[in-house]
PDB file of C-alpha atoms in Angstrom:
ATOM      1  CA  PRO A  24     -12.067   9.299  -3.106  1.00 51.00           C
ATOM      2  CA  GLY A  25     -10.961   6.867  -0.174  1.00 48.00           C
ATOM      3  CA  VAL A  26     -11.970   4.561   2.281  1.00 48.00           C
ATOM      4  CA  THR A  27     -14.125   4.777   5.216  1.00 49.00           C
ATOM      5  CA  SER A  28     -12.992   3.610   8.554  1.00 57.00           C
ATOM      6  CA  LYS A  29     -16.331   2.379   9.421  1.00 71.00           C
ATOM      7  CA  GLU A  30     -16.175  -0.949   6.945  1.00 80.00           C
ATOM      8  CA  THR A  31     -16.955  -3.783   7.907  1.00 81.00           C
ATOM      9  CA  GLY A  32     -14.818  -7.154   8.144  1.00 80.00           C
ATOM     10  CA  ALA A  33     -17.138  -8.435   5.472  1.00 86.00           C
ATOM     11  CA  THR A  34     -17.285  -5.690   3.197  1.00 85.00           C
ATOM     12  CA  ALA A  35     -13.277  -5.653   3.532  1.00 85.00           C
ATOM     13  CA  THR A  36     -12.399  -9.028   3.262  1.00 87.00           C
ATOM     14  CA  ALA A  37     -14.691  -9.304  -0.317  1.00 88.00           C
ATOM     15  CA  ARG A  38     -12.148  -6.881  -1.556  1.00 88.00           C
ATOM     16  CA  TYR A  39      -9.711  -9.715  -0.684  1.00 83.00           C
ATOM     17  CA  LEU A  40     -10.874 -12.904  -2.413  1.00 84.00           C
ATOM     18  CA  ASP A  41      -9.842 -14.450  -5.578  1.00 85.00           C
ATOM     19  CA  GLY A  42     -13.473 -14.221  -7.111  1.00 85.00           C
ATOM     20  CA  SER A  43     -13.986  -9.995  -6.535  1.00 87.00           C
ATOM     21  CA  GLY A  44     -14.406  -8.086  -9.358  1.00 85.00           C
ATOM     22  CA  GLY A  45     -11.476  -6.569  -9.869  1.00 84.00           C
ATOM     23  CA  THR A  46     -12.103  -3.081  -9.456  1.00 87.00           C
ATOM     24  CA  ASP A  47     -10.016  -2.422  -5.778  1.00 89.00           C
ATOM     25  CA  TRP A  48      -6.092  -4.060  -5.666  1.00 86.00           C
ATOM     26  CA  PRO A  49      -6.188  -3.410  -1.418  1.00 86.00           C
ATOM     27  CA  GLY A  50      -3.073  -5.965  -0.305  1.00 84.00           C
ATOM     28  CA  TYR A  51       0.328  -7.756  -2.448  1.00 84.00           C
ATOM     29  CA  GLY A  52      -0.964  -9.686  -5.462  1.00 84.00           C
ATOM     30  CA  ARG A  53      -4.371  -8.273  -4.771  1.00 83.00           C
ATOM     31  CA  THR A  54      -5.946 -11.276  -3.322  1.00 83.00           C
ATOM     32  CA  PHE A  55      -5.772 -13.494  -0.180  1.00 84.00           C
ATOM     33  CA  GLY A  56      -4.369 -15.843  -3.184  1.00 83.00           C
ATOM     34  CA  GLU A  57      -2.277 -13.303  -4.674  1.00 84.00           C
ATOM     35  CA  GLN A  58      -3.065 -13.946  -8.096  1.00 84.00           C
ATOM     36  CA  HIS A  59      -1.436 -11.148  -9.693  1.00 83.00           C
ATOM     37  CA  TYR A  60      -3.892 -11.037 -11.863  1.00 83.00           C
ATOM     38  CA  SER A  61      -7.269  -8.377 -12.873  1.00 85.00           C
ATOM     39  CA  PRO A  62     -10.182  -9.964 -14.083  1.00 87.00           C
ATOM     40  CA  LEU A  63     -11.309  -6.681 -15.524  1.00 84.00           C
ATOM     41  CA  ALA A  64     -12.027  -7.119 -19.030  1.00 86.00           C
ATOM     42  CA  GLN A  65     -12.319  -3.584 -20.597  1.00 87.00           C
ATOM     43  CA  ILE A  66      -9.368  -3.585 -21.642  1.00 86.00           C
ATOM     44  CA  ASP A  67      -8.942  -6.335 -24.960  1.00 90.00           C
ATOM     45  CA  ARG A  68      -7.151  -6.109 -28.280  1.00 91.00           C
ATOM     46  CA  ARG A  69      -9.818  -4.103 -30.013  1.00 94.00           C
ATOM     47  CA  THR A  70      -9.779  -1.525 -27.021  1.00 93.00           C
ATOM     48  CA  VAL A  71      -6.224  -1.346 -26.169  1.00 92.00           C
ATOM     49  CA  GLY A  72      -5.501   0.822 -28.803  1.00 94.00           C
ATOM     50  CA  ARG A  73      -7.540   3.679 -27.355  1.00 93.00           C
ATOM     51  CA  LEU A  74      -5.968   3.609 -24.408  1.00 91.00           C
ATOM     52  CA  GLY A  75      -4.664   7.233 -22.859  1.00 91.00           C
ATOM     53  CA  LEU A  76      -2.717   8.759 -20.383  1.00 91.00           C
ATOM     54  CA  VAL A  77      -5.355  10.049 -17.442  1.00 87.00           C
ATOM     55  CA  SER A  78      -3.251  10.741 -14.771  1.00 87.00           C
ATOM     56  CA  TRP A  79       0.386  10.968 -13.839  1.00 87.00           C
ATOM     57  CA  TYR A  80       2.459  11.510 -10.302  1.00 87.00           C
ATOM     58  CA  ASP A  81       6.389  11.899 -10.327  1.00 86.00           C
ATOM     59  CA  ILE A  82       7.835  10.009  -7.508  1.00 83.00           C
ATOM     60  CA  GLY A  83      11.506  11.679  -7.684  1.00 77.00           C
ATOM     61  CA  PRO A  84      14.887  10.003  -8.152  1.00 75.00           C
ATOM     62  CA  GLU A  85      13.519   7.568  -4.717  1.00 72.00           C
ATOM     63  CA  ASN A  86      13.571   4.210  -5.051  1.00 71.00           C
ATOM     64  CA  SER A  87      10.179   2.572  -6.087  1.00 71.00           C
ATOM     65  CA  ALA A  88      10.808  -1.037  -5.998  1.00 72.00           C
ATOM     66  CA  THR A  89       7.401  -1.587  -4.399  1.00 80.00           C
ATOM     67  CA  GLN A  90       3.623  -2.882  -5.543  1.00 86.00           C
ATOM     68  CA  PRO A  91       1.391  -0.061  -5.168  1.00 90.00           C
ATOM     69  CA  ILE A  92      -2.013  -1.016  -4.175  1.00 91.00           C
ATOM     70  CA  ALA A  93      -5.433   0.254  -5.211  1.00 93.00           C
ATOM     71  CA  VAL A  94      -8.564   0.829  -3.027  1.00 94.00           C
ATOM     72  CA  ASP A  95     -11.292   3.144  -4.228  1.00 94.00           C
ATOM     73  CA  GLY A  96     -10.177   5.689  -6.252  1.00 94.00           C
ATOM     74  CA  VAL A  97      -7.111   6.288  -4.724  1.00 96.00           C
ATOM     75  CA  VAL A  98      -3.132   4.390  -5.082  1.00 95.00           C
ATOM     76  CA  TYR A  99      -1.073   3.826  -1.843  1.00 95.00           C
ATOM     77  CA  PHE A 100       2.450   3.565  -2.261  1.00 93.00           C
ATOM     78  CA  THR A 101       6.171   3.266  -0.392  1.00 90.00           C
ATOM     79  CA  THR A 102       9.083   4.804  -1.450  1.00 86.00           C
ATOM     80  CA  GLY A 103      12.608   4.750  -0.355  1.00 79.00           C
ATOM     81  CA  MET A 104      13.003   4.518   3.732  1.00 80.00           C
ATOM     82  CA  SER A 105       9.026   3.918   4.010  1.00 86.00           C
ATOM     83  CA  VAL A 106       7.674   6.742   2.971  1.00 91.00           C
ATOM     84  CA  VAL A 107       3.889   6.136   2.092  1.00 94.00           C
ATOM     85  CA  ARG A 108       2.012   8.573  -0.676  1.00 95.00           C
ATOM     86  CA  ALA A 109      -1.887   8.355  -1.390  1.00 97.00           C
ATOM     87  CA  VAL A 110      -2.632   9.661  -5.177  1.00 96.00           C
ATOM     88  CA  ASP A 111      -5.754  10.473  -6.689  1.00 96.00           C
ATOM     89  CA  VAL A 112      -5.917   7.874  -9.716  1.00 93.00           C
ATOM     90  CA  ARG A 113      -8.078  10.230 -11.921  1.00 92.00           C
ATOM     91  CA  THR A 114      -6.470  13.638 -11.484  1.00 94.00           C
ATOM     92  CA  GLY A 115      -3.203  12.427 -10.236  1.00 94.00           C
ATOM     93  CA  LYS A 116      -3.541  14.895  -6.963  1.00 96.00           C
ATOM     94  CA  LEU A 117      -1.561  13.799  -3.808  1.00 97.00           C
ATOM     95  CA  LEU A 118      -3.814  13.247  -1.185  1.00 98.00           C
ATOM     96  CA  TRP A 119      -0.750  12.860   1.771  1.00 98.00           C
ATOM     97  CA  THR A 120       2.215  11.583   2.344  1.00 96.00           C
ATOM     98  CA  PHE A 121       3.604   9.818   5.928  1.00 96.00           C
ATOM     99  CA  ASP A 122       6.814   9.337   6.684  1.00 93.00           C
ATOM    100  CA  PRO A 123       7.866   7.711   9.594  1.00 91.00           C
ATOM    101  CA  GLU A 124      11.331   8.844   9.974  1.00 88.00           C
ATOM    102  CA  VAL A 125      13.345   5.657   9.319  1.00 83.00           C
ATOM    103  CA  GLY A 126      16.470   7.224   9.925  1.00 75.00           C
ATOM    104  CA  LYS A 127      15.379   9.087  13.007  1.00 76.00           C
ATOM    105  CA  TYR A 128      14.471   5.486  14.516  1.00 69.00           C
ATOM    106  CA  GLY A 129      16.726   3.253  13.034  1.00 65.00           C
ATOM    107  CA  GLY A 130      19.921   4.936  12.892  1.00 65.00           C
ATOM    108  CA  LYS A 131      22.349   5.738  10.161  1.00 63.00           C
ATOM    109  CA  GLU A 132      22.701   2.465   9.440  1.00 58.00           C
ATOM    110  CA  MET A 133      19.246   2.240   7.788  1.00 61.00           C
ATOM    111  CA  ARG A 134      19.463   4.696   5.897  1.00 56.00           C
ATOM    112  CA  GLN A 135      20.782   3.007   2.729  1.00 58.00           C
ATOM    113  CA  GLN A 136      18.079   0.903   2.722  1.00 61.00           C
ATOM    114  CA  TRP A 137      16.312  -0.279  -0.590  1.00 61.00           C
ATOM    115  CA  GLY A 138      12.890   0.101   0.975  1.00 67.00           C
ATOM    116  CA  THR A 139       9.684  -1.549   1.049  1.00 76.00           C
ATOM    117  CA  ARG A 140       8.485  -3.887  -1.892  1.00 78.00           C
ATOM    118  CA  GLY A 141       4.633  -3.098  -0.667  1.00 84.00           C
ATOM    119  CA  ILE A 142       1.730  -2.555   1.403  1.00 92.00           C
ATOM    120  CA  ALA A 143      -1.248  -3.518   2.803  1.00 93.00           C
ATOM    121  CA  TRP A 144      -4.807  -2.011   2.940  1.00 94.00           C
ATOM    122  CA  TRP A 145      -7.525  -3.643   5.471  1.00 92.00           C
ATOM    123  CA  LYS A 146     -10.638  -1.422   6.560  1.00 92.00           C
ATOM    124  CA  GLY A 147      -9.891   1.749   5.994  1.00 94.00           C
ATOM    125  CA  ARG A 148      -6.310   1.539   7.341  1.00 95.00           C
ATOM    126  CA  VAL A 149      -2.965   1.355   5.315  1.00 96.00           C
ATOM    127  CA  TYR A 150      -0.664  -0.996   6.582  1.00 95.00           C
ATOM    128  CA  THR A 151       3.419  -0.547   6.026  1.00 93.00           C
ATOM    129  CA  GLY A 152       6.551  -2.694   7.972  1.00 89.00           C
ATOM    130  CA  THR A 153       9.456   0.158   7.856  1.00 87.00           C
ATOM    131  CA  VAL A 154      13.128  -0.753   6.866  1.00 82.00           C
ATOM    132  CA  ASP A 155      13.756  -0.102  10.599  1.00 83.00           C
ATOM    133  CA  GLY A 156      11.486  -2.960  11.759  1.00 85.00           C
ATOM    134  CA  ARG A 157       8.459  -1.451  12.787  1.00 89.00           C
ATOM    135  CA  LEU A 158       4.909  -2.016  11.408  1.00 92.00           C
ATOM    136  CA  VAL A 159       3.050   0.992  11.206  1.00 95.00           C
ATOM    137  CA  ALA A 160      -1.104   1.764  11.083  1.00 96.00           C
ATOM    138  CA  ILE A 161      -1.681   4.840   8.841  1.00 97.00           C
ATOM    139  CA  ASP A 162      -5.194   6.086   8.424  1.00 97.00           C
ATOM    140  CA  ALA A 163      -6.099   5.915   4.655  1.00 97.00           C
ATOM    141  CA  LYS A 164      -8.188   8.762   4.302  1.00 96.00           C
ATOM    142  CA  THR A 165      -6.099  11.123   6.654  1.00 97.00           C
ATOM    143  CA  GLY A 166      -2.583   9.770   6.100  1.00 98.00           C
ATOM    144  CA  LYS A 167      -2.026  10.021   9.643  1.00 98.00           C
ATOM    145  CA  GLU A 168      -0.486   7.553  11.847  1.00 97.00           C
ATOM    146  CA  VAL A 169      -2.863   4.932  13.899  1.00 97.00           C
ATOM    147  CA  TRP A 170      -0.059   2.991  16.008  1.00 96.00           C
ATOM    148  CA  SER A 171       3.569   1.384  15.468  1.00 94.00           C
ATOM    149  CA  VAL A 172       4.929  -1.161  16.587  1.00 93.00           C
ATOM    150  CA  LYS A 173       8.470  -2.743  16.583  1.00 89.00           C
ATOM    151  CA  THR A 174       8.697  -5.651  15.295  1.00 89.00           C
ATOM    152  CA  THR A 175      12.505  -6.928  15.034  1.00 84.00           C
ATOM    153  CA  GLN A 176      15.593  -6.408  17.095  1.00 81.00           C
ATOM    154  CA  PRO A 177      17.917  -3.597  16.315  1.00 75.00           C
ATOM    155  CA  GLY A 178      19.795  -4.058  12.796  1.00 72.00           C
ATOM    156  CA  GLN A 179      16.774  -6.180  11.663  1.00 74.00           C
ATOM    157  CA  PHE A 180      14.584  -4.708   9.132  1.00 76.00           C
ATOM    158  CA  ILE A 181      11.116  -5.675   7.327  1.00 78.00           C
ATOM    159  CA  THR A 182      11.358  -5.420   3.551  1.00 77.00           C
ATOM    160  CA  GLY A 183       8.068  -7.631   2.457  1.00 81.00           C
ATOM    161  CA  ALA A 184       4.075  -6.417   2.100  1.00 86.00           C
ATOM    162  CA  PRO A 185       2.229  -7.254   4.994  1.00 89.00           C
ATOM    163  CA  ARG A 186      -0.454  -9.357   4.372  1.00 88.00           C
ATOM    164  CA  VAL A 187      -3.558  -8.998   6.566  1.00 86.00           C
ATOM    165  CA  PHE A 188      -5.749 -12.160   7.192  1.00 80.00           C
ATOM    166  CA  ARG A 189      -8.590 -13.002   9.084  1.00 78.00           C
ATOM    167  CA  ASN A 190      -8.168  -9.309  11.029  1.00 82.00           C
ATOM    168  CA  LYS A 191      -4.897  -9.638  11.841  1.00 86.00           C
ATOM    169  CA  VAL A 192      -1.637  -8.376  10.108  1.00 89.00           C
ATOM    170  CA  ILE A 193       1.063 -10.891   9.171  1.00 85.00           C
TER     171      ILE A 193
END
């Protein structure tokens, strides 16, 4: 599972279009229009009773006030101090964890933050804003940091989900 970093801008964009098929949820609100709506029609009044648990992953007692994203059978989400995880939706297996070490970079005043509300995916990378004010790109397949940029002044932080548009992360 997972995506390839060789994906083109056109195919990455197609995942975000309001009229896309709904198999992926690559960003906050699923689409560029942030509709928070899935057009998938397999579950309805007749089929909902046949639903069952396929897999699960216990995130523990950390704060999880985030909107997860899902691309190619992998769910990505952030908890607590901007820690990002990737989980295989079919098995519930943890694929990787990325810890941006917010306490180390932000100092002890950042240790009581609620965390971020979401992340974004674009062309094989997961983007997160950290509670110490960095924007970080993570390789979606490996969980390794690709780059990190400080975007705020000391004491300020990012809590909102990044948005991707025209090859830019906002």
